[in-house]
Amino acid sequence: VPVQRRHISPVLRWQSVHLSADEMVDAVARVDGIVQAVMIDRQSYVQQGQVIVQLQNEELPLKIKQTDSAIAAKEADKKRTYNAYQRHQMLLDQNATSLQQLDEAEANYKAVLAAIDELHAQREQLLVQLNRQNIEAPISGDVLMLYRRPGTFVTAGTSVALIGGFDKLQFK
């Protein structure tokens, strides 16, 4: 077949065409901290859940140590108040103390147990915040913008990167 030259024209003839991503999401810092490392480059592809930025909040490890110390102190109080409670029970059996003193010893013991539970909850909350220092990609897609560089301070709620999922596009 002899070669022929043909002019191919598009089906649509518009002056302007606009393609936009269905999903464009900011990756947001959930704790205050200094950007230690940016794990991705602009225009790179990331998977949902992939760590893209690492922050460091210097206060969190110190708060965890303080909580651990407070737990240790309350554990010592627990032993002391339990022994006092046991002593008052024995003394009550011998009619050497009042029921009011026994109730007070029991209340002190239960208050220490509650304080220990509260400190453990505070420690767990601090560990959650410690894990939030790693900012993950909220969706799979291309990194369109990086807003922060290593060494910059960010507060909770600050956007650090814009990620767009280009699997589906809006055509206007």
Short mmCIF file of C-alpha atoms in Angstrom, two decimals:
data_model
loop_
_atom_site.label_atom_id
_atom_site.label_comp_id
_atom_site.label_asym_id
_atom_site.label_seq_id
_atom_site.Cartn_x
_atom_site.Cartn_y
_atom_site.Cartn_z
CA VAL A 1 0.00 0.00 0.00
CA PRO A 2 1.46 3.35 -0.91
CA VAL A 3 2.09 5.73 1.98
CA GLN A 4 -0.50 8.42 2.36
CA ARG A 5 -0.27 11.60 4.35
CA ARG A 6 -3.34 12.38 6.43
CA HIS A 7 -4.18 15.24 8.74
CA ILE A 8 -5.59 13.94 12.03
CA SER A 9 -7.66 16.39 14.00
CA PRO A 10 -8.94 15.99 17.56
CA VAL A 11 -12.53 15.08 18.17
CA LEU A 12 -13.00 18.06 20.52
CA ARG A 13 -12.06 21.57 19.47
CA TRP A 14 -11.93 23.83 22.53
CA GLN A 15 -9.84 26.84 23.24
CA SER A 16 -8.99 25.60 26.72
CA VAL A 17 -9.16 22.28 28.47
CA HIS A 18 -8.86 21.91 32.24
CA LEU A 19 -7.92 18.61 33.88
CA SER A 20 -8.04 18.40 37.66
CA ALA A 21 -7.56 15.60 40.13
CA ASP A 22 -10.52 14.19 42.03
CA GLU A 23 -8.41 13.98 45.15
CA MET A 24 -5.95 16.62 46.27
CA VAL A 25 -5.14 16.42 49.97
CA ASP A 26 -2.73 18.17 52.31
CA ALA A 27 -0.61 16.02 54.59
CA VAL A 28 -0.91 17.72 57.97
CA ALA A 29 1.27 17.70 61.09
CA ARG A 30 -0.64 16.41 64.10
CA VAL A 31 1.89 17.55 66.71
CA ASP A 32 4.23 20.50 67.11
CA GLY A 33 7.83 19.85 66.17
CA ILE A 34 10.87 20.53 64.05
CA VAL A 35 11.06 18.88 60.63
CA GLN A 36 13.93 16.40 60.90
CA ALA A 37 13.65 14.71 57.51
CA VAL A 38 11.58 14.92 54.35
CA MET A 39 11.43 11.37 53.04
CA ILE A 40 10.06 12.17 49.58
CA ASP A 41 10.75 14.50 46.68
CA ARG A 42 8.42 16.77 44.78
CA GLN A 43 6.68 14.92 41.91
CA SER A 44 7.39 11.52 43.47
CA TYR A 45 4.65 8.92 43.90
CA VAL A 46 3.66 7.90 47.43
CA GLN A 47 1.44 5.17 48.80
CA GLN A 48 -1.25 5.89 51.38
CA GLY A 49 0.27 5.48 54.85
CA GLN A 50 3.85 5.96 53.67
CA VAL A 51 5.94 8.16 55.98
CA ILE A 52 6.71 11.36 54.11
CA VAL A 53 8.00 13.70 56.85
CA GLN A 54 9.55 13.05 60.25
CA LEU A 55 9.15 15.60 63.03
CA GLN A 56 10.88 15.84 66.38
CA ASN A 57 9.14 17.23 69.42
CA GLU A 58 11.82 17.51 72.09
CA GLU A 59 9.30 17.85 74.91
CA LEU A 60 7.57 14.49 74.42
CA PRO A 61 10.43 12.22 75.57
CA LEU A 62 10.91 14.43 78.63
CA LYS A 63 7.21 14.28 79.48
CA ILE A 64 7.28 10.50 79.15
CA LYS A 65 10.24 10.32 81.57
CA GLN A 66 8.38 12.58 84.01
CA THR A 67 5.31 10.35 83.79
CA ASP A 68 7.43 7.24 84.34
CA SER A 69 8.93 8.85 87.47
CA ALA A 70 5.49 9.80 88.74
CA ILE A 71 4.28 6.22 88.16
CA ALA A 72 7.24 4.85 90.13
CA ALA A 73 6.51 7.24 93.01
CA LYS A 74 2.83 6.27 93.03
CA GLU A 75 3.76 2.57 92.98
CA ALA A 76 5.72 3.18 96.18
CA ASP A 77 2.69 5.02 97.61
CA LYS A 78 0.54 2.07 96.59
CA LYS A 79 2.64 -0.32 98.66
CA ARG A 80 2.67 2.07 101.64
CA THR A 81 -1.10 2.70 101.57
CA TYR A 82 -1.87 -1.01 101.06
CA ASN A 83 0.25 -1.90 104.10
CA ALA A 84 -1.51 0.79 106.15
CA TYR A 85 -4.88 -0.55 105.00
CA GLN A 86 -3.90 -4.11 105.98
CA ARG A 87 -2.62 -2.90 109.37
CA HIS A 88 -5.90 -1.10 110.10
CA GLN A 89 -7.85 -4.26 109.20
CA MET A 90 -5.81 -6.28 111.71
CA LEU A 91 -6.16 -3.57 114.33
CA LEU A 92 -9.92 -3.40 113.79
CA ASP A 93 -10.14 -7.16 114.41
CA GLN A 94 -8.42 -6.52 117.75
CA ASN A 95 -10.62 -3.47 118.50
CA ALA A 96 -7.48 -1.28 118.47
CA THR A 97 -8.66 1.15 115.77
CA SER A 98 -11.90 2.69 114.58
CA LEU A 99 -13.92 1.84 111.50
CA GLN A 100 -13.42 5.42 110.37
CA GLN A 101 -9.63 4.99 110.32
CA LEU A 102 -10.01 1.76 108.35
CA ASP A 103 -12.27 3.51 105.83
CA GLU A 104 -9.76 6.33 105.51
CA ALA A 105 -6.91 3.89 104.90
CA GLU A 106 -8.99 2.08 102.28
CA ALA A 107 -9.88 5.38 100.57
CA ASN A 108 -6.20 6.39 100.47
CA TYR A 109 -5.28 3.06 98.91
CA LYS A 110 -8.02 3.35 96.25
CA ALA A 111 -7.01 6.96 95.51
CA VAL A 112 -3.45 5.85 94.82
CA LEU A 113 -4.71 3.08 92.50
CA ALA A 114 -6.79 5.64 90.60
CA ALA A 115 -3.81 7.99 90.35
CA ILE A 116 -1.67 5.19 88.92
CA ASP A 117 -4.34 4.42 86.30
CA GLU A 118 -4.49 8.11 85.37
CA LEU A 119 -0.70 8.30 84.99
CA HIS A 120 -0.70 5.21 82.77
CA ALA A 121 -3.36 6.84 80.59
CA GLN A 122 -1.27 10.02 80.35
CA ARG A 123 1.74 7.93 79.34
CA GLU A 124 -0.26 6.17 76.62
CA GLN A 125 -1.45 9.53 75.31
CA LEU A 126 2.15 10.77 75.16
CA LEU A 127 3.18 7.63 73.27
CA VAL A 128 0.40 8.27 70.74
CA GLN A 129 1.70 11.81 70.27
CA LEU A 130 5.23 10.45 69.92
CA ASN A 131 4.05 8.19 67.08
CA ARG A 132 2.37 11.17 65.42
CA GLN A 133 5.79 12.68 64.76
CA ASN A 134 5.82 10.62 61.57
CA ILE A 135 3.56 12.29 59.03
CA GLU A 136 2.05 9.80 56.61
CA ALA A 137 0.56 10.26 53.16
CA PRO A 138 -3.23 10.50 53.53
CA ILE A 139 -3.81 9.12 50.00
CA SER A 140 -1.83 7.43 47.26
CA GLY A 141 -0.70 9.85 44.60
CA ASP A 142 1.91 12.30 43.38
CA VAL A 143 3.56 14.85 45.65
CA LEU A 144 2.61 18.18 44.12
CA MET A 145 4.06 20.59 46.69
CA LEU A 146 6.39 20.40 49.66
CA TYR A 147 5.65 23.24 52.05
CA ARG A 148 8.32 22.58 54.70
CA ARG A 149 12.03 21.78 54.68
CA PRO A 150 14.24 20.18 57.35
CA GLY A 151 14.90 22.48 60.26
CA THR A 152 11.62 24.38 60.09
CA PHE A 153 9.23 24.41 63.04
CA VAL A 154 5.63 23.36 62.45
CA THR A 155 2.63 23.48 64.72
CA ALA A 156 -0.14 20.92 64.87
CA GLY A 157 -2.49 21.46 61.94
CA THR A 158 0.18 22.84 59.60
CA SER A 159 0.23 21.45 56.05
CA VAL A 160 3.58 19.96 55.06
CA ALA A 161 2.83 18.57 51.60
CA LEU A 162 0.12 18.51 48.93
CA ILE A 163 -0.64 15.13 47.40
CA GLY A 164 -2.82 14.59 44.35
CA GLY A 165 -4.30 11.31 43.23
CA PHE A 166 -4.32 11.31 39.44
CA ASP A 167 -6.00 7.93 38.98
CA LYS A 168 -9.19 9.79 38.08
CA LEU A 169 -9.30 13.24 36.53
CA GLN A 170 -12.06 15.79 36.12
CA PHE A 171 -12.26 17.08 32.57
CA LYS A 172 -13.62 20.58 31.91
#
